[in-house]
Coordinates of C-alpha atoms in Angstrom, one line a residue:
M102 CA -192.5 122.1 -60.0
A103 CA -191.3 125.3 -61.5
A104 CA -188.0 124.9 -59.9
A105 CA -187.8 121.3 -61.2
G106 CA -188.8 122.3 -64.7
T107 CA -186.2 125.1 -64.7
N108 CA -183.5 122.8 -63.5
G109 CA -184.3 120.2 -66.2
A110 CA -185.1 122.5 -69.1
D111 CA -181.5 123.0 -70.3
P112 CA -180.1 119.6 -71.3
T113 CA -176.5 120.9 -71.3
G114 CA -176.5 122.9 -68.0
G115 CA -177.7 122.4 -64.5
T116 CA -178.4 119.0 -62.9
H117 CA -180.7 116.5 -64.4
E118 CA -181.4 114.7 -61.2
S119 CA -184.1 117.2 -60.3
V120 CA -186.1 116.3 -63.4
S121 CA -187.2 113.1 -61.9
V122 CA -188.8 114.9 -59.0
G123 CA -191.5 116.7 -61.0
R124 CA -191.9 114.5 -64.1
K125 CA -190.5 111.5 -65.9
R126 CA -187.2 111.9 -67.8
S127 CA -187.5 111.6 -71.5
H128 CA -185.6 109.1 -73.5
A129 CA -183.2 111.8 -74.8
E130 CA -182.6 113.0 -71.2
S131 CA -182.0 109.5 -69.9
L132 CA -179.1 109.2 -72.4
L133 CA -177.4 112.3 -71.0
P134 CA -174.9 111.7 -68.1
I135 CA -175.9 112.9 -64.7
K136 CA -173.6 115.6 -63.4
P137 CA -172.9 115.7 -59.6
M138 CA -173.8 118.8 -57.7
K139 CA -170.9 121.1 -56.9
E140 CA -170.3 121.7 -53.2
H141 CA -169.5 125.2 -52.0
V142 CA -166.0 125.0 -50.4
L143 CA -164.9 127.9 -48.3
P144 CA -161.4 129.2 -49.1
I145 CA -158.7 128.2 -46.6
T146 CA -156.8 131.1 -45.2
P147 CA -153.0 130.3 -45.0
P148 CA -151.4 130.7 -41.6
L149 CA -149.6 133.9 -41.0
K150 CA -145.9 133.5 -41.5
K151 CA -143.5 134.8 -38.9
P152 CA -140.9 137.3 -40.2
T153 CA -137.7 135.5 -41.1
I154 CA -134.4 137.1 -40.0
C155 CA -132.3 136.9 -43.2
K156 CA -129.6 139.5 -42.4
P157 CA -127.4 140.5 -39.4
A158 CA -128.2 143.5 -37.2
P159 CA -127.0 146.9 -38.5
F160 CA -124.3 148.9 -36.8
D161 CA -125.2 152.2 -35.2
Y162 CA -123.7 154.1 -38.1
D163 CA -125.6 152.2 -40.8
E164 CA -128.5 153.9 -42.6
E165 CA -131.1 151.5 -41.3
A166 CA -130.0 152.1 -37.6
I167 CA -129.9 155.9 -38.2
R168 CA -133.4 155.9 -39.7
E169 CA -134.8 153.9 -36.8
R170 CA -133.1 156.3 -34.3
E171 CA -134.4 159.4 -36.0
A172 CA -137.9 158.0 -36.1
C173 CA -137.9 157.6 -32.3
N174 CA -139.6 160.4 -30.4
Y175 CA -137.3 160.4 -27.4
S176 CA -139.3 163.3 -25.8
Q177 CA -141.9 160.7 -24.9
K178 CA -140.4 159.3 -21.7
I179 CA -141.3 155.8 -20.8
T180 CA -141.4 154.7 -17.2
L181 CA -140.7 151.2 -16.0
E182 CA -144.3 150.7 -15.1
M183 CA -145.5 151.8 -18.5
A184 CA -143.0 149.4 -20.2
R185 CA -144.0 146.4 -18.1
A186 CA -147.7 147.1 -18.6
G187 CA -147.2 147.3 -22.4
K188 CA -148.5 150.9 -22.5
A189 CA -145.5 152.4 -24.1
P190 CA -146.4 154.7 -27.0
R191 CA -143.4 153.5 -29.0
A192 CA -140.8 150.7 -29.0
V193 CA -138.8 150.5 -25.8
R194 CA -135.1 151.0 -26.6
V195 CA -133.1 148.7 -24.3
Y196 CA -129.3 148.8 -24.1
A197 CA -127.0 146.0 -23.1
D198 CA -123.2 146.0 -23.3
G199 CA -120.3 143.7 -22.8
I200 CA -117.0 142.3 -24.2
Y201 CA -118.6 139.1 -25.6
D202 CA -115.4 137.3 -26.1
L203 CA -115.8 133.7 -27.4
F204 CA -119.5 134.3 -27.8
H205 CA -121.4 131.4 -26.1
Q206 CA -124.8 130.5 -24.8
G207 CA -124.5 132.5 -21.7
H208 CA -124.2 135.7 -23.8
A209 CA -127.1 134.6 -26.0
R210 CA -129.3 133.9 -23.0
Q211 CA -128.5 137.4 -21.5
L212 CA -129.5 139.1 -24.8
M213 CA -132.6 137.0 -25.0
Q214 CA -133.7 138.1 -21.6
A215 CA -133.0 141.7 -22.5
K216 CA -135.1 141.4 -25.7
N217 CA -138.0 139.9 -23.7
L218 CA -138.0 142.4 -20.8
F219 CA -141.1 144.2 -22.3
P220 CA -143.7 143.5 -25.0
N221 CA -142.1 145.8 -27.6
V222 CA -138.3 146.1 -27.3
Y223 CA -135.7 147.5 -29.7
L224 CA -132.4 145.9 -28.4
I225 CA -129.2 147.9 -28.8
V226 CA -126.0 146.0 -27.9
G227 CA -122.7 147.8 -27.2
V228 CA -119.4 145.9 -27.6
N229 CA -116.1 147.1 -26.1
S230 CA -113.1 147.6 -28.3
D231 CA -109.8 145.7 -27.9
A232 CA -107.9 148.7 -26.5
M233 CA -110.5 149.4 -23.9
T234 CA -110.8 145.7 -22.9
H235 CA -107.1 145.1 -22.7
E236 CA -106.7 148.1 -20.5
R237 CA -109.6 147.4 -18.2
K238 CA -109.9 143.7 -18.0
G239 CA -107.2 141.8 -19.9
R240 CA -106.4 140.1 -23.2
T241 CA -109.1 138.7 -25.4
V242 CA -109.1 135.6 -27.5
M243 CA -111.1 137.1 -30.4
T244 CA -110.4 140.4 -32.0
E245 CA -112.9 143.3 -31.8
D246 CA -114.1 142.8 -35.4
E247 CA -114.7 139.1 -34.7
R248 CA -116.7 140.0 -31.5
Y249 CA -118.7 142.6 -33.4
E250 CA -119.7 140.1 -36.0
A251 CA -120.6 137.4 -33.5
V252 CA -123.0 139.8 -31.6
R253 CA -124.7 141.2 -34.7
H254 CA -125.5 137.7 -35.9
C255 CA -127.5 136.9 -32.8
R256 CA -131.2 136.8 -33.5
Y257 CA -132.2 138.9 -30.5
V258 CA -130.1 141.9 -31.5
D259 CA -131.5 144.9 -33.4
E260 CA -128.5 147.2 -33.5
V261 CA -124.8 147.0 -32.5
I262 CA -122.7 149.9 -31.2
T263 CA -119.0 149.3 -31.8
A264 CA -116.3 150.5 -29.4
C265 CA -118.9 151.4 -26.7
P266 CA -117.7 153.3 -23.6
W267 CA -116.8 151.5 -20.4
T268 CA -119.0 153.8 -18.3
L269 CA -122.3 155.2 -19.6
D270 CA -122.9 159.0 -19.4
D271 CA -126.0 161.1 -20.2
E272 CA -124.6 162.2 -23.5
F273 CA -124.3 158.6 -24.7
L274 CA -127.8 157.7 -23.4
E275 CA -129.3 160.7 -25.2
K276 CA -127.4 160.2 -28.4
H277 CA -128.7 156.6 -28.8
K278 CA -132.1 157.4 -27.2
I279 CA -131.8 154.7 -24.6
D280 CA -134.7 154.1 -22.3
F281 CA -133.3 151.3 -20.1
V282 CA -130.0 149.5 -19.5
A283 CA -130.0 145.7 -19.0
H284 CA -127.3 143.9 -17.0
D285 CA -127.1 141.4 -14.1
D286 CA -127.6 142.6 -10.5
I287 CA -124.0 141.8 -9.5
P288 CA -122.1 145.1 -9.0
Y289 CA -119.6 145.6 -11.9
T290 CA -116.6 147.3 -10.3
T291 CA -113.6 145.9 -12.4
G292 CA -111.1 146.6 -9.6
S293 CA -112.6 149.8 -8.3
A294 CA -115.1 150.2 -5.4
T295 CA -117.7 152.0 -7.6
D296 CA -120.3 150.1 -9.6
V297 CA -120.3 151.4 -13.2
Y298 CA -124.1 151.1 -13.3
A299 CA -124.7 152.9 -10.0
H300 CA -125.9 156.2 -11.6
I301 CA -128.1 154.2 -14.0
K302 CA -129.7 152.4 -11.1
A303 CA -130.2 155.7 -9.3
R304 CA -132.2 157.1 -12.3
G305 CA -134.5 154.1 -12.4
M306 CA -133.2 153.1 -15.8
F307 CA -131.6 149.8 -14.8
V308 CA -133.3 146.4 -15.5
S309 CA -131.6 143.3 -14.2
T310 CA -131.0 140.0 -16.1
E311 CA -129.9 136.7 -14.7
R312 CA -126.4 135.2 -15.4
T313 CA -126.1 131.6 -16.7
E314 CA -124.3 129.7 -14.0
G315 CA -121.3 127.6 -15.0
V316 CA -120.8 129.3 -18.3
S317 CA -118.5 132.2 -18.9
T318 CA -115.6 133.1 -21.2
S319 CA -113.2 132.5 -18.3
D320 CA -114.6 129.0 -17.9
V321 CA -114.1 128.3 -21.6
V322 CA -110.5 129.5 -21.4
S323 CA -109.8 127.4 -18.3
R324 CA -111.0 124.3 -20.2
I325 CA -108.6 125.0 -23.0
V326 CA -105.7 125.6 -20.6
K327 CA -106.5 122.5 -18.7
D328 CA -106.4 120.3 -21.8
Y329 CA -103.6 122.3 -23.5
D330 CA -101.6 119.3 -24.7
V331 CA -104.7 117.7 -26.3
Y332 CA -105.5 120.8 -28.3
V333 CA -101.9 121.4 -29.3
R334 CA -101.7 117.8 -30.6
R335 CA -105.0 118.2 -32.4
N336 CA -103.9 121.3 -34.2
L337 CA -100.5 119.8 -35.1
A338 CA -102.4 116.8 -36.6
R339 CA -104.6 119.3 -38.6
G340 CA -101.6 120.9 -40.2
Y341 CA -100.6 123.8 -37.9
S342 CA -96.9 124.4 -37.5
A343 CA -95.1 124.5 -34.2
K344 CA -94.3 128.1 -34.8
E345 CA -98.0 129.0 -35.2
L346 CA -98.7 127.2 -31.9
N347 CA -95.7 128.7 -30.1
V348 CA -94.4 125.1 -29.3
S349 CA -90.7 124.2 -29.0
Y350 CA -89.0 121.7 -31.2
I351 CA -88.8 119.0 -28.5
N352 CA -92.4 119.4 -27.5
E353 CA -93.4 119.3 -31.2
K354 CA -91.7 115.9 -31.6
K355 CA -93.2 114.7 -28.4
Y356 CA -96.7 115.7 -29.4
R357 CA -96.3 114.1 -32.9
L358 CA -95.1 110.9 -31.4
Q359 CA -98.1 110.8 -29.1
N360 CA -100.3 111.4 -32.1
K361 CA -98.8 108.4 -33.9
I362 CA -99.2 106.2 -30.8
D363 CA -102.9 107.3 -30.6
D364 CA -103.3 106.5 -34.3
L365 CA -101.9 103.0 -33.8
K366 CA -104.2 102.5 -30.8
K367 CA -107.1 103.6 -32.8
K368 CA -106.2 101.3 -35.8
G369 CA -105.6 98.4 -33.4
K370 CA -109.0 98.9 -31.9
E371 CA -110.7 99.1 -35.3
M372 CA -108.8 95.9 -36.3
F373 CA -109.9 94.0 -33.3
E374 CA -113.5 95.2 -33.8
D375 CA -113.2 94.0 -37.5
I376 CA -111.8 90.7 -36.4
E377 CA -114.6 90.3 -33.8
G378 CA -117.1 90.8 -36.6
K379 CA -115.4 88.4 -38.9
R380 CA -115.1 85.9 -36.1
T381 CA -118.9 85.9 -35.6
D382 CA -119.3 85.4 -39.3
L383 CA -116.8 82.5 -39.3
I384 CA -118.6 80.8 -36.4
M385 CA -121.9 81.1 -38.2
K386 CA -120.4 79.7 -41.4
W387 CA -118.6 76.9 -39.4
E388 CA -121.9 75.9 -37.8
E389 CA -123.5 75.6 -41.2
K390 CA -120.6 73.6 -42.6
S391 CA -120.5 71.4 -39.6
R392 CA -124.2 70.5 -40.0
E393 CA -123.5 69.6 -43.6
F394 CA -120.4 67.5 -42.6
I395 CA -122.4 65.6 -39.9
D396 CA -125.2 64.9 -42.4
A397 CA -122.7 63.6 -45.0
F398 CA -120.9 61.5 -42.3
L399 CA -124.2 59.9 -41.1
M400 CA -125.2 59.3 -44.7
L401 CA -122.0 57.4 -45.3
F402 CA -121.2 55.7 -42.0
G403 CA -124.6 55.6 -40.2
R404 CA -126.7 52.5 -39.5
D405 CA -128.5 52.9 -42.7
G406 CA -125.6 54.6 -44.5
R407 CA -124.2 53.7 -47.9
L408 CA -121.1 52.0 -46.5
T409 CA -123.2 49.8 -44.2
Q410 CA -125.5 48.8 -47.0
Y411 CA -122.5 48.0 -49.2
L412 CA -120.9 45.9 -46.5
T413 CA -124.2 44.0 -45.9
E414 CA -124.5 43.3 -49.6
K415 CA -120.9 42.2 -50.0
K416 CA -120.7 40.4 -46.7
D417 CA -119.8 37.0 -48.1
S418 CA -117.2 38.4 -50.4
V419 CA -115.6 40.4 -47.6
M420 CA -115.6 37.5 -45.2
M421 CA -113.9 35.3 -47.9
A422 CA -111.4 38.0 -48.4
L423 CA -110.7 38.4 -44.7
S424 CA -110.5 34.6 -43.8
P425 CA -109.7 32.3 -46.9
P426 CA -110.4 28.6 -46.5
S427 CA -107.6 26.0 -45.9
S428 CA -106.2 23.9 -48.8
P429 CA -107.9 20.5 -49.4
K430 CA -106.1 17.1 -48.6
A431 CA -105.7 13.9 -50.9
G432 CA -108.7 12.7 -52.8
S433 CA -109.1 9.6 -50.5
Q434 CA -110.2 11.8 -47.6
S435 CA -113.9 12.1 -46.9
S436 CA -115.8 15.3 -47.0
E437 CA -115.8 15.4 -43.2
D438 CA -112.0 15.2 -43.2
C439 CA -111.8 18.0 -45.7
S440 CA -114.1 20.2 -43.6
S441 CA -112.3 19.5 -40.3
P442 CA -108.8 20.7 -39.6
P443 CA -106.0 18.0 -39.5
A444 CA -105.2 16.4 -36.1
K445 CA -102.2 17.7 -34.2
T446 CA -99.1 15.4 -34.0
S447 CA -96.1 15.4 -31.9
R448 CA -92.8 16.6 -33.2
F449 CA -91.4 13.1 -33.8
D450 CA -94.6 11.3 -34.6
F451 CA -93.8 9.2 -37.7
S452 CA -96.9 7.0 -37.5
G453 CA -98.3 8.5 -40.6
R454 CA -95.3 7.8 -42.7
A455 CA -94.3 4.6 -44.6
G456 CA -92.0 2.3 -42.7
A457 CA -92.7 3.9 -39.4
S458 CA -93.6 0.6 -37.8
L459 CA -90.2 -0.8 -38.6
V460 CA -88.5 2.0 -37.0
D461 CA -90.7 1.7 -33.9
D462 CA -90.1 -2.1 -33.7
D463 CA -86.3 -1.6 -33.9
Y464 CA -86.4 0.9 -31.1
S465 CA -88.7 -1.3 -29.1
D466 CA -86.4 -4.4 -29.5
D467 CA -83.4 -2.4 -28.3
D468 CA -85.3 -1.2 -25.3
D469 CA -86.8 -4.6 -24.3
E470 CA -83.8 -6.9 -25.0
E471 CA -82.2 -8.2 -21.8
P472 CA -78.4 -8.7 -21.7
E473 CA -77.2 -12.2 -22.2
S474 CA -75.6 -14.0 -19.3
H475 CA -72.4 -15.6 -19.8

């Protein structure tokens, strides 16, 4: 009751619903609106956001990379077992290198594997220079600056070393405080019999990654060479000159002619497709018009059509117009004679004419008279 009295004592605050439990509500209280009880809602904690990568990886000479390298206590050596068990006292610095020409998904997958070798990896990627690559392996499609930029914009990379050495020595490993080197298991000899990663493997610092089968820079270049004419024609159509594409004058004219022929074929195909669509529309419209035409024809010429009704109504007039009656004879003829057609006569029948009997008698006397005897 005390609780009920307390809840209903203040007419402007609290809930008035509890007043009815202990006593009757007064007339003044009944005029006040009943406020609903507020429910206690627990605050919703927003989900943790993953860090967004909004900038490329730094080069090894950038301040960010230098600060990270100086903060690393390289005297704390990390074994392979410690790294795999996740018991490393600091971030594991893993190094991967390559040429990375025409950066493709095979490169990205290799760097992804290197980044995920251990629970806490700081991935350093070395990219060979043009001079080193042309001397050791051959010509590249992309320049070294283009290859540097392609690698540092990969999401798995934490740092990029430009113009990295072809063979890793202890000085390079200590300078960049590298714990492990990641590469595929295939011996990398580049023409010599010695694997460039042999001493790294001997020190237990090598961790293998898997190659992506069917994808390599050489495969991409082979596709371009295989369809050389197609790509030359495409670039000519996009505004490149024959000089820029290193194409002769005759080949340029040939490729441009082929482009025009292909354009004509494409336009012809589009025209036929357009005609096919219009033909379908015409057929549908013709079906609608044909139904209207048939309905109009039946309405005019059908059994109950307007023309049939008109002919039925005007039958007598039409029959008189098609077969008029014969002219009537003299007034002495009877009505039967008028209704019946005249009798047929021979060509020389003069019986109906005046004096016909005299003529007949004359001809009969001449025929029946016998010759007199002397």
